[in-house]
Structures are given as C-alpha cells and as structure tokens.
Amino acid sequence: MYECANSYVDMNDRNIKYRVAGVLFLVFILIGFSGCEKQAGVQVYTVAKPEVQLKLPTQSDLTWTKPSSWKELDASGMRIGSFSIEGTNSQQAQVSIVRLAGSAGSLLANVNRWRGQLRLESMSSDELGSVVSERKIGSASVNFVSLESKVSLAQDNVLSKMVVAIIRKDSGSLFVKLMGPSKLVSDNEVTFNQFVASIKHK
Amino acid sequence: MLNQILSKVMVRLSSLKITVVCLFSLFVLVFVGTLAQVSYGIYQTQQRFFLSAFVWFDTGLGFSIPIMPGAELIGSIMIINLVAAIWTRNLLSVKKLGLGLMHVGMILLLVGAWITSAAGIESQMAIKEGQTATYSESSRVNELVFESSLNETQNKEYVISQDYLEKNTLVEDIQLPFTIKLLKVWPNAWLRRTSDLDNSQVKGLGQSISVAPKPLATQDNELNFFTVKIEILNKEGGSEGIWIVSRGLGAKQTVIIDDVSYDMSIRSERYYYPFTIKLKDFTHDVYPGTQIPKNFSSLVELNDSETGENRDVLVYMNHPLRYRGHTFFQASYGENNTLSVLQVVKNPGWTLPYASCLMISFGLCLHFLIKLAAFSNRQRKKVKG
C-alpha cells in the first residue's frame, strides 16, 4: 500500500507548522469526544401532567367477587387489588391483596411485623396459636391472623384491628389484609371471609 | 534538530507494522466479542469490548486487569497511524492524492464511529393509538426522578441520571431544592420483602425490603432493577430520612421537604422533545390466510409549536421519520395492534460513513488513473526509445 515506506520528504519550517497544527487539531477532537457525557448532574424539566394515570399490570390470573358495599381502588405498587370500606362517622377500612414469591418470611416474623404496625409487643412462637387460626378453603389451607391494638393509633380514641388471610401456594404467597377501626373490621369479617373464599385462579 | 526528531517519531508512528497489529487485534476483538455475546448479551458486549479502551477481566480479588485492547484504543492508534502515514509519505501531494484521499476516508470512518459511540443515543417511544408522546425512553439506562406539582396542568421533574448516581456520592445542585447523599447503589438487585431485618432507619416502602446485588441483565428482554439507598438532606443540612428507591418497586414514594411534596421513583431514562408525536393509526397487515406479517406502519401526526410544523407522516419499513436530528423507525407493536413502538435514533455522525466510503472509492479510482497514466507514459517512452 505504501509506496515509499522508508523515505520521507523534506520538511521546511512552514510546512511543519501546518502539519503540527493539523495533528493537534485531530488530537483535540478525539480528546473532546472521549470526554463526552450524555447527561451530567441534575436536569430539570417542566412537563405536562400525564393524561391518564398508567395502571400497572394486575395479576390477571386471579379473579374474585367484590362485595357490593366495598369500593374498588386502583391497584398500585405491590398491591394487585385494593378496596375501601366506608363506615359510620366517615370511618374507613382498607382491604389489600399482595402477592409475594416464595413463603415471604416465616409466619411468626410476619405476625410480629403486623403487631408492630398496631404497636403491640412481639410474641413468641408458642403464643402464635392465640392469634392464628387455620381454615380450609377449597383445596388450600388458609391461615387467618387476627390482631387488635391496645391503644389508639391516631388521636381519635378508636382502636384498630387487622385481619390477614395468608394463602400459600407453590407459585407464592397471597396476603389479603383487612385493616381499620375495630368495630368496622369486626362488622365486615364475615364479608371478608367470603371475599377470601372467592379468590380463585382463572 | 526538532524537525529531525519529529520526522523520526512520525516515521515510527506511521509504521506498517502498527497497522498490521491493529488490524489483527480488531480481528481477534470481533471474534472474541461475537463469542462473548452468548454470555454477556449484545448490550454488555458492546460496552465491554467496543466502547472501551481496554477489555477488563475481573480477578475476583477486588480489582480488574486489562486483558486486551478495546476498540476505542485500537481505533485511536489507527487514527494516529494514518495521520502519521499521510505526514511522512506526503500523501496529500498531487501525485499521491488518490492514496491520501483513501487515508483521510479511513480516518473519517474511525472518527464517525467515535462520534456515534460518544454522542449517539438510541431510545424507544411507545405510543397508544390516539395518544400523544413527548418523550422516548432508554431500554437500558435508568434515572432517579423527583416529581412535584407545579400547577394544575404541569409537573416539575428533577432528574439525576444513573451514570451520575454511580459515579458520585453526593448530588448537590443549585436547581435541586435538597441534597441527596448516596449511601449505596446497586446497578441490578434482588428485592425481597422481609420482616427479619432491622431497617427501622429507612422510611417508606424500603422498610420491609431487603436488597441484594444481582449480576447485570444479559438478555434483551430482561430489566436491571437499578436500586439506590439515599439520604435526603434539606438545604440546612438536616436529614429528611433514608429511602430505598428501586426500579423494582412499582410505586412512587413521597417525601415532603419544606412543605413541598415530591414523588420519587426510578424509571427508564427519558429524552424529552420540543415537539410532539401523536399516533393516529397503527396498521399490521398479514398475508391473506396466514399470520405472516406483510407490513407494519404507523400514521403519526408531528406537531412542533416552535417551528409551526404540523403534518401527518406514515412511518414504515425503510421509511423512517427524520426530524430535527432524530430518526424514528417502526420497531415494534403490542396490545392487540393498538400500541406502536418507534425506535428513536439520534446520531450526529450518521453522514460520516457515507462521506468516508465516497472518499475511499474516489481515492481508489484516482490512484488507479494516476498509476495508469504513469504506466502508459513509460510504455510510450519505451516504444519511442
């Protein structure tokens, strides 16, 4: 390819200046590009609010029958189903369905986490029997956990209650949780049990 | 004296041996890179082999060693080699102009590749029929975003890129109404809901989530769950709490600082455009009686309030929409043919490979003609002699 591999031409001073300038220019271009960052630091945008709140894909392989008195809310985050129950004096209870892979922690660990939410002391595994009951729904055995707070969580002198149904299957664990003011939750326990029984795979 | 030293250095740099070594290294790199795609996937292979100066090998002892030159280094050496060849062999003189043009063409090709790797951006724009898109999203890179409501119709977004989060430990900016301290960054992570860990100092969803590092995704359809553990400090330096924010968490988490509520989340890196694209209709034709695709096309309405441009464009195979430095190709579709995905490519160096090929072809022809003329001259002299 190269004709005169080992001979080079005379270079006078003027020539050399142009050549050095040319090479330096190329080197600068290359250094410039190698240091290119697509985005740096903080960018601030003013954007239009989204037209529609995008709904996360729900676990479409599950079906359930919603009790008529419950109001369905948008599923968000880890919830695949979410409902609210209106009571008297604008009291409100919430029902959520969360599915997690595997066993999602031991029963004791979960119970103590929920007890923490109700500001109750942690319990030992020997005491678990007092709050957990097991029932058969269809072919699955479901653990029901029922907990009630001893103090008011908000400053309204109303105690809170939580009922959680844990359905364990090979594909993962399903947690159906009802939480709200004690009386409202107790009134809705039968409806809640029927709702849990209605959850089926398509 | 200076001239002599310079000449010697340039002769060394223009050595044909360097050219051969570079070409051979490129050959090996392409071969190894092709095999590496099996385990690393195409994106990671590109980053590790072709968009880096060295290919690094993780020794497993906490440090990496370079095992072979990457395409960036080989390309740079080739450019220096070509420039030195033009210099020492005076290839831009009239007699050797053909060779000179071929060399310049090669340099242009390498520089073009460099510009594409440094400044080229590829992203995807998914639009549902009837909806209008103002941004496209990266399929690989994420960003941390804080959204606050500005007024009834607009949001303000404070965005920090994944690249910046991975390289810094503190995000402080005059535009940002708070400071973010990065406690930990996971490029990809396993998230597990658990109650067995002491996460009481963490606020929000992260309280019941344990995070473990996960190798980067290699397949195109896999997502990296980019996750950060951050502490937010107000302008006075007081802590507003510690959060775990992850691509793996579907929900946004809210933090209130100085009575302003910010929704924070990690999402795909977004590129906003000063124009909008509305999908009017997506068509997916198949050959009659079969499911074999015949044609995909998206009828879009381009609307640019800055330039006043408003027109309908049909985007289909080999007929992308080119607008303001961006090219929109028909890439994919979904949701029962009501969603169209356009691949958006911004490549400021896209004309360089064409220019370089033209220059090399022209150089080859010119060199052939110059040689032919010299040869026929010699023959004529011989005949006369």
PDB file of C-alpha atoms in Angstrom, chain B residues 31-240:
ATOM      1  CA  PHE B  31     -14.075 -12.871  17.153  1.00  0.00           C
ATOM      2  CA  VAL B  32     -13.960 -12.848  20.972  1.00  0.00           C
ATOM      3  CA  GLY B  33     -16.726 -10.228  21.107  1.00  0.00           C
ATOM      4  CA  THR B  34     -19.001 -12.415  18.994  1.00  0.00           C
ATOM      5  CA  LEU B  35     -18.476 -15.389  21.303  1.00  0.00           C
ATOM      6  CA  ALA B  36     -18.920 -13.194  24.395  1.00  0.00           C
ATOM      7  CA  GLN B  37     -22.432 -12.240  23.260  1.00  0.00           C
ATOM      8  CA  VAL B  38     -23.598 -15.694  24.326  1.00  0.00           C
ATOM      9  CA  SER B  39     -22.899 -14.992  27.993  1.00  0.00           C
ATOM     10  CA  TYR B  40     -22.955 -11.179  28.176  1.00  0.00           C
ATOM     11  CA  GLY B  41     -25.702 -10.328  25.660  1.00  0.00           C
ATOM     12  CA  ILE B  42     -25.316  -7.743  22.936  1.00  0.00           C
ATOM     13  CA  TYR B  43     -25.517  -4.581  25.058  1.00  0.00           C
ATOM     14  CA  GLN B  44     -22.900  -5.537  27.624  1.00  0.00           C
ATOM     15  CA  THR B  45     -20.584  -6.924  24.931  1.00  0.00           C
ATOM     16  CA  GLN B  46     -20.745  -3.610  23.081  1.00  0.00           C
ATOM     17  CA  GLN B  47     -19.891  -1.726  26.256  1.00  0.00           C
ATOM     18  CA  ARG B  48     -17.075  -4.030  27.358  1.00  0.00           C
ATOM     19  CA  PHE B  49     -15.371  -4.767  24.044  1.00  0.00           C
ATOM     20  CA  PHE B  50     -16.183  -1.993  21.619  1.00  0.00           C
ATOM     21  CA  LEU B  51     -16.951   1.106  23.665  1.00  0.00           C
ATOM     22  CA  SER B  52     -13.961   0.880  25.990  1.00  0.00           C
ATOM     23  CA  ALA B  53     -10.214   1.371  25.732  1.00  0.00           C
ATOM     24  CA  PHE B  54      -9.450  -1.976  27.361  1.00  0.00           C
ATOM     25  CA  VAL B  55     -11.303  -5.220  27.923  1.00  0.00           C
ATOM     26  CA  TRP B  56     -11.185  -5.735  31.686  1.00  0.00           C
ATOM     27  CA  PHE B  57     -11.137  -9.052  33.460  1.00  0.00           C
ATOM     28  CA  ASP B  58     -12.446  -9.267  36.994  1.00  0.00           C
ATOM     29  CA  THR B  59      -9.885 -11.235  39.011  1.00  0.00           C
ATOM     30  CA  GLY B  60     -12.359 -11.822  41.812  1.00  0.00           C
ATOM     31  CA  LEU B  61      -9.871 -10.299  44.248  1.00  0.00           C
ATOM     32  CA  GLY B  62     -11.453  -6.883  44.259  1.00  0.00           C
ATOM     33  CA  PHE B  63      -9.635  -5.488  41.248  1.00  0.00           C
ATOM     34  CA  SER B  64      -9.724  -5.904  37.478  1.00  0.00           C
ATOM     35  CA  ILE B  65      -6.905  -6.221  34.995  1.00  0.00           C
ATOM     36  CA  PRO B  66      -6.916  -5.260  31.315  1.00  0.00           C
ATOM     37  CA  ILE B  67      -6.548  -8.382  29.190  1.00  0.00           C
ATOM     38  CA  MET B  68      -6.753  -6.948  25.685  1.00  0.00           C
ATOM     39  CA  PRO B  69      -7.122  -3.600  23.965  1.00  0.00           C
ATOM     40  CA  GLY B  70     -10.719  -2.481  23.299  1.00  0.00           C
ATOM     41  CA  ALA B  71     -11.964  -0.981  20.034  1.00  0.00           C
ATOM     42  CA  GLU B  72     -11.558   2.595  21.318  1.00  0.00           C
ATOM     43  CA  LEU B  73      -7.830   2.146  21.891  1.00  0.00           C
ATOM     44  CA  ILE B  74      -7.240   0.269  18.626  1.00  0.00           C
ATOM     45  CA  GLY B  75      -9.233   2.908  16.713  1.00  0.00           C
ATOM     46  CA  SER B  76      -7.240   5.751  18.294  1.00  0.00           C
ATOM     47  CA  ILE B  77      -3.912   4.088  17.429  1.00  0.00           C
ATOM     48  CA  MET B  78      -5.135   3.531  13.868  1.00  0.00           C
ATOM     49  CA  ILE B  79      -6.043   7.212  13.528  1.00  0.00           C
ATOM     50  CA  ILE B  80      -2.579   8.264  14.747  1.00  0.00           C
ATOM     51  CA  ASN B  81      -1.022   5.696  12.414  1.00  0.00           C
ATOM     52  CA  LEU B  82      -3.000   7.002   9.429  1.00  0.00           C
ATOM     53  CA  VAL B  83      -2.244  10.663  10.211  1.00  0.00           C
ATOM     54  CA  ALA B  84       1.463   9.827  10.558  1.00  0.00           C
ATOM     55  CA  ALA B  85       1.373   7.974   7.235  1.00  0.00           C
ATOM     56  CA  ILE B  86      -0.166  10.984   5.481  1.00  0.00           C
ATOM     57  CA  TRP B  87       2.527  13.199   7.030  1.00  0.00           C
ATOM     58  CA  THR B  88       5.653  11.150   6.373  1.00  0.00           C
ATOM     59  CA  ARG B  89       4.697   9.963   2.913  1.00  0.00           C
ATOM     60  CA  ASN B  90       3.340  13.363   1.918  1.00  0.00           C
ATOM     61  CA  LEU B  91       0.171  11.697   0.661  1.00  0.00           C
ATOM     62  CA  LEU B  92      -1.643  14.939   0.030  1.00  0.00           C
ATOM     63  CA  SER B  93       0.710  15.920  -2.785  1.00  0.00           C
ATOM     64  CA  VAL B  94      -0.832  15.856  -6.259  1.00  0.00           C
ATOM     65  CA  LYS B  95       0.910  12.662  -7.325  1.00  0.00           C
ATOM     66  CA  LYS B  96      -0.303  10.709  -4.316  1.00  0.00           C
ATOM     67  CA  LEU B  97      -3.671  12.381  -3.861  1.00  0.00           C
ATOM     68  CA  GLY B  98      -5.534   9.088  -4.503  1.00  0.00           C
ATOM     69  CA  LEU B  99      -3.737   7.387  -1.625  1.00  0.00           C
ATOM     70  CA  GLY B 100      -4.147  10.496   0.512  1.00  0.00           C
ATOM     71  CA  LEU B 101      -7.939  10.552  -0.003  1.00  0.00           C
ATOM     72  CA  MET B 102      -8.152   6.868   0.938  1.00  0.00           C
ATOM     73  CA  HIS B 103      -6.291   7.574   4.181  1.00  0.00           C
ATOM     74  CA  VAL B 104      -8.444  10.589   5.017  1.00  0.00           C
ATOM     75  CA  GLY B 105     -11.533   8.473   4.234  1.00  0.00           C
ATOM     76  CA  MET B 106     -10.352   5.831   6.711  1.00  0.00           C
ATOM     77  CA  ILE B 107      -9.755   8.488   9.378  1.00  0.00           C
ATOM     78  CA  LEU B 108     -13.246   9.850   8.740  1.00  0.00           C
ATOM     79  CA  LEU B 109     -14.738   6.372   9.188  1.00  0.00           C
ATOM     80  CA  LEU B 110     -12.997   5.919  12.544  1.00  0.00           C
ATOM     81  CA  VAL B 111     -13.907   9.417  13.721  1.00  0.00           C
ATOM     82  CA  GLY B 112     -17.514   8.722  12.663  1.00  0.00           C
ATOM     83  CA  ALA B 113     -17.562   5.568  14.782  1.00  0.00           C
ATOM     84  CA  TRP B 114     -16.193   7.611  17.668  1.00  0.00           C
ATOM     85  CA  ILE B 115     -18.856  10.285  17.360  1.00  0.00           C
ATOM     86  CA  THR B 116     -21.594   7.636  17.195  1.00  0.00           C
ATOM     87  CA  SER B 117     -20.350   5.892  20.328  1.00  0.00           C
ATOM     88  CA  ALA B 118     -19.847   9.127  22.252  1.00  0.00           C
ATOM     89  CA  ALA B 119     -22.845  11.175  21.195  1.00  0.00           C
ATOM     90  CA  GLY B 120     -25.303   8.729  19.604  1.00  0.00           C
ATOM     91  CA  ILE B 121     -28.467   7.981  21.575  1.00  0.00           C
ATOM     92  CA  GLU B 122     -30.967   5.203  20.933  1.00  0.00           C
ATOM     93  CA  SER B 123     -34.285   5.066  22.702  1.00  0.00           C
ATOM     94  CA  GLN B 124     -37.836   3.867  22.257  1.00  0.00           C
ATOM     95  CA  MET B 125     -41.094   5.749  22.022  1.00  0.00           C
ATOM     96  CA  ALA B 126     -44.219   3.745  22.815  1.00  0.00           C
ATOM     97  CA  ILE B 127     -47.490   5.419  21.808  1.00  0.00           C
ATOM     98  CA  LYS B 128     -51.025   4.130  22.075  1.00  0.00           C
ATOM     99  CA  GLU B 129     -53.471   4.964  19.320  1.00  0.00           C
ATOM    100  CA  GLY B 130     -54.956   8.381  19.970  1.00  0.00           C
ATOM    101  CA  GLN B 131     -52.250   9.324  22.482  1.00  0.00           C
ATOM    102  CA  THR B 132     -49.517  11.899  22.117  1.00  0.00           C
ATOM    103  CA  ALA B 133     -45.906  11.266  23.079  1.00  0.00           C
ATOM    104  CA  THR B 134     -43.452  13.955  24.116  1.00  0.00           C
ATOM    105  CA  TYR B 135     -40.574  11.733  25.139  1.00  0.00           C
ATOM    106  CA  SER B 136     -38.796   8.466  24.405  1.00  0.00           C
ATOM    107  CA  GLU B 137     -37.209   6.092  26.910  1.00  0.00           C
ATOM    108  CA  SER B 138     -33.931   4.240  27.082  1.00  0.00           C
ATOM    109  CA  SER B 139     -34.335   0.488  27.238  1.00  0.00           C
ATOM    110  CA  ARG B 140     -31.165   0.071  29.330  1.00  0.00           C
ATOM    111  CA  VAL B 141     -30.374   3.113  31.403  1.00  0.00           C
ATOM    112  CA  ASN B 142     -32.376   4.426  34.357  1.00  0.00           C
ATOM    113  CA  GLU B 143     -32.724   7.698  36.200  1.00  0.00           C
ATOM    114  CA  LEU B 144     -33.832   8.870  39.621  1.00  0.00           C
ATOM    115  CA  VAL B 145     -36.693  11.332  39.412  1.00  0.00           C
ATOM    116  CA  PHE B 146     -38.424  13.619  41.894  1.00  0.00           C
ATOM    117  CA  GLU B 147     -41.749  14.943  40.636  1.00  0.00           C
ATOM    118  CA  SER B 148     -43.573  17.856  42.188  1.00  0.00           C
ATOM    119  CA  SER B 149     -46.760  19.509  41.079  1.00  0.00           C
ATOM    120  CA  LEU B 150     -46.178  22.938  39.543  1.00  0.00           C
ATOM    121  CA  ASN B 151     -49.777  23.860  38.731  1.00  0.00           C
ATOM    122  CA  GLU B 152     -52.959  22.151  37.623  1.00  0.00           C
ATOM    123  CA  THR B 153     -51.588  21.028  34.319  1.00  0.00           C
ATOM    124  CA  GLN B 154     -47.848  20.792  34.783  1.00  0.00           C
ATOM    125  CA  ASN B 155     -45.323  18.870  36.875  1.00  0.00           C
ATOM    126  CA  LYS B 156     -41.740  19.756  37.606  1.00  0.00           C
ATOM    127  CA  GLU B 157     -39.253  16.911  37.374  1.00  0.00           C
ATOM    128  CA  TYR B 158     -35.793  16.827  38.932  1.00  0.00           C
ATOM    129  CA  VAL B 159     -33.864  14.097  37.189  1.00  0.00           C
ATOM    130  CA  ILE B 160     -30.480  12.551  38.029  1.00  0.00           C
ATOM    131  CA  SER B 161     -29.011  10.069  35.559  1.00  0.00           C
ATOM    132  CA  GLN B 162     -27.881   6.566  36.550  1.00  0.00           C
ATOM    133  CA  ASP B 163     -24.400   7.359  35.290  1.00  0.00           C
ATOM    134  CA  TYR B 164     -24.124  10.331  37.649  1.00  0.00           C
ATOM    135  CA  LEU B 165     -25.514   8.344  40.595  1.00  0.00           C
ATOM    136  CA  GLU B 166     -22.980   5.572  40.022  1.00  0.00           C
ATOM    137  CA  LYS B 167     -20.033   7.947  39.904  1.00  0.00           C
ATOM    138  CA  ASN B 168     -20.858  10.327  42.747  1.00  0.00           C
ATOM    139  CA  THR B 169     -21.624  10.077  46.445  1.00  0.00           C
ATOM    140  CA  LEU B 170     -23.407  13.393  46.786  1.00  0.00           C
ATOM    141  CA  VAL B 171     -25.892  15.109  44.483  1.00  0.00           C
ATOM    142  CA  GLU B 172     -25.913  18.819  45.123  1.00  0.00           C
ATOM    143  CA  ASP B 173     -27.193  21.324  42.637  1.00  0.00           C
ATOM    144  CA  ILE B 174     -28.404  24.877  42.723  1.00  0.00           C
ATOM    145  CA  GLN B 175     -31.562  23.755  40.874  1.00  0.00           C
ATOM    146  CA  LEU B 176     -32.285  20.949  43.324  1.00  0.00           C
ATOM    147  CA  PRO B 177     -34.221  22.074  46.419  1.00  0.00           C
ATOM    148  CA  PHE B 178     -32.456  19.449  48.568  1.00  0.00           C
ATOM    149  CA  THR B 179     -29.257  17.405  48.678  1.00  0.00           C
ATOM    150  CA  ILE B 180     -29.074  13.684  48.050  1.00  0.00           C
ATOM    151  CA  LYS B 181     -26.473  11.579  49.815  1.00  0.00           C
ATOM    152  CA  LEU B 182     -25.934   8.240  48.106  1.00  0.00           C
ATOM    153  CA  LEU B 183     -25.449   5.570  50.754  1.00  0.00           C
ATOM    154  CA  LYS B 184     -25.454   2.606  48.377  1.00  0.00           C
ATOM    155  CA  VAL B 185     -26.007   1.941  44.678  1.00  0.00           C
ATOM    156  CA  TRP B 186     -26.925  -1.425  43.135  1.00  0.00           C
ATOM    157  CA  PRO B 187     -26.813  -1.493  39.289  1.00  0.00           C
ATOM    158  CA  ASN B 188     -29.096  -4.537  39.493  1.00  0.00           C
ATOM    159  CA  ALA B 189     -30.673  -6.016  42.598  1.00  0.00           C
ATOM    160  CA  TRP B 190     -32.813  -8.758  44.053  1.00  0.00           C
ATOM    161  CA  LEU B 191     -35.596  -7.273  46.134  1.00  0.00           C
ATOM    162  CA  ARG B 192     -37.230  -9.355  48.792  1.00  0.00           C
ATOM    163  CA  ARG B 193     -39.984  -8.409  51.145  1.00  0.00           C
ATOM    164  CA  THR B 194     -38.968  -9.400  54.601  1.00  0.00           C
ATOM    165  CA  SER B 195     -39.530  -8.522  58.181  1.00  0.00           C
ATOM    166  CA  ASP B 196     -36.402 -10.111  59.568  1.00  0.00           C
ATOM    167  CA  LEU B 197     -34.116  -7.158  59.089  1.00  0.00           C
ATOM    168  CA  ASP B 198     -33.515  -4.060  61.083  1.00  0.00           C
ATOM    169  CA  ASN B 199     -34.472  -1.381  58.618  1.00  0.00           C
ATOM    170  CA  SER B 200     -36.101   0.949  61.095  1.00  0.00           C
ATOM    171  CA  GLN B 201     -33.970   3.886  59.959  1.00  0.00           C
ATOM    172  CA  VAL B 202     -35.380   3.529  56.424  1.00  0.00           C
ATOM    173  CA  LYS B 203     -38.617   5.314  55.578  1.00  0.00           C
ATOM    174  CA  GLY B 204     -41.289   4.324  53.094  1.00  0.00           C
ATOM    175  CA  LEU B 205     -41.549   1.051  51.199  1.00  0.00           C
ATOM    176  CA  GLY B 206     -37.892   0.188  51.777  1.00  0.00           C
ATOM    177  CA  GLN B 207     -38.550  -0.543  55.438  1.00  0.00           C
ATOM    178  CA  SER B 208     -39.671  -4.080  54.724  1.00  0.00           C
ATOM    179  CA  ILE B 209     -37.431  -4.753  51.745  1.00  0.00           C
ATOM    180  CA  SER B 210     -34.044  -6.399  51.710  1.00  0.00           C
ATOM    181  CA  VAL B 211     -31.777  -5.677  48.773  1.00  0.00           C
ATOM    182  CA  ALA B 212     -29.050  -7.979  47.467  1.00  0.00           C
ATOM    183  CA  PRO B 213     -26.779  -7.410  44.464  1.00  0.00           C
ATOM    184  CA  LYS B 214     -27.628  -9.254  41.254  1.00  0.00           C
ATOM    185  CA  PRO B 215     -25.490  -9.669  38.118  1.00  0.00           C
ATOM    186  CA  LEU B 216     -26.408  -7.290  35.289  1.00  0.00           C
ATOM    187  CA  ALA B 217     -29.085  -8.494  32.888  1.00  0.00           C
ATOM    188  CA  THR B 218     -27.691 -10.014  29.720  1.00  0.00           C
ATOM    189  CA  GLN B 219     -30.811 -10.712  27.710  1.00  0.00           C
ATOM    190  CA  ASP B 220     -32.630  -8.004  25.793  1.00  0.00           C
ATOM    191  CA  ASN B 221     -35.953  -8.720  27.466  1.00  0.00           C
ATOM    192  CA  GLU B 222     -34.544  -8.535  30.998  1.00  0.00           C
ATOM    193  CA  LEU B 223     -34.638  -5.406  33.111  1.00  0.00           C
ATOM    194  CA  ASN B 224     -31.988  -4.227  35.525  1.00  0.00           C
ATOM    195  CA  PHE B 225     -33.571  -3.331  38.845  1.00  0.00           C
ATOM    196  CA  PHE B 226     -31.369  -0.310  39.470  1.00  0.00           C
ATOM    197  CA  THR B 227     -31.642   0.446  43.190  1.00  0.00           C
ATOM    198  CA  VAL B 228     -30.280   3.201  45.410  1.00  0.00           C
ATOM    199  CA  LYS B 229     -30.276   3.809  49.138  1.00  0.00           C
ATOM    200  CA  ILE B 230     -30.319   7.550  49.662  1.00  0.00           C
ATOM    201  CA  GLU B 231     -30.445  10.033  52.468  1.00  0.00           C
ATOM    202  CA  ILE B 232     -32.201  13.289  51.671  1.00  0.00           C
ATOM    203  CA  LEU B 233     -30.867  16.411  53.352  1.00  0.00           C
ATOM    204  CA  ASN B 234     -32.696  19.715  53.366  1.00  0.00           C
ATOM    205  CA  LYS B 235     -30.917  22.937  52.437  1.00  0.00           C
ATOM    206  CA  GLU B 236     -29.968  23.489  56.091  1.00  0.00           C
ATOM    207  CA  GLY B 237     -28.223  20.129  56.085  1.00  0.00           C
ATOM    208  CA  GLY B 238     -30.779  18.355  58.292  1.00  0.00           C
ATOM    209  CA  SER B 239     -31.714  14.786  57.410  1.00  0.00           C
ATOM    210  CA  GLU B 240     -35.211  14.219  55.995  1.00  0.00           C
TER     211      GLU B 240
END
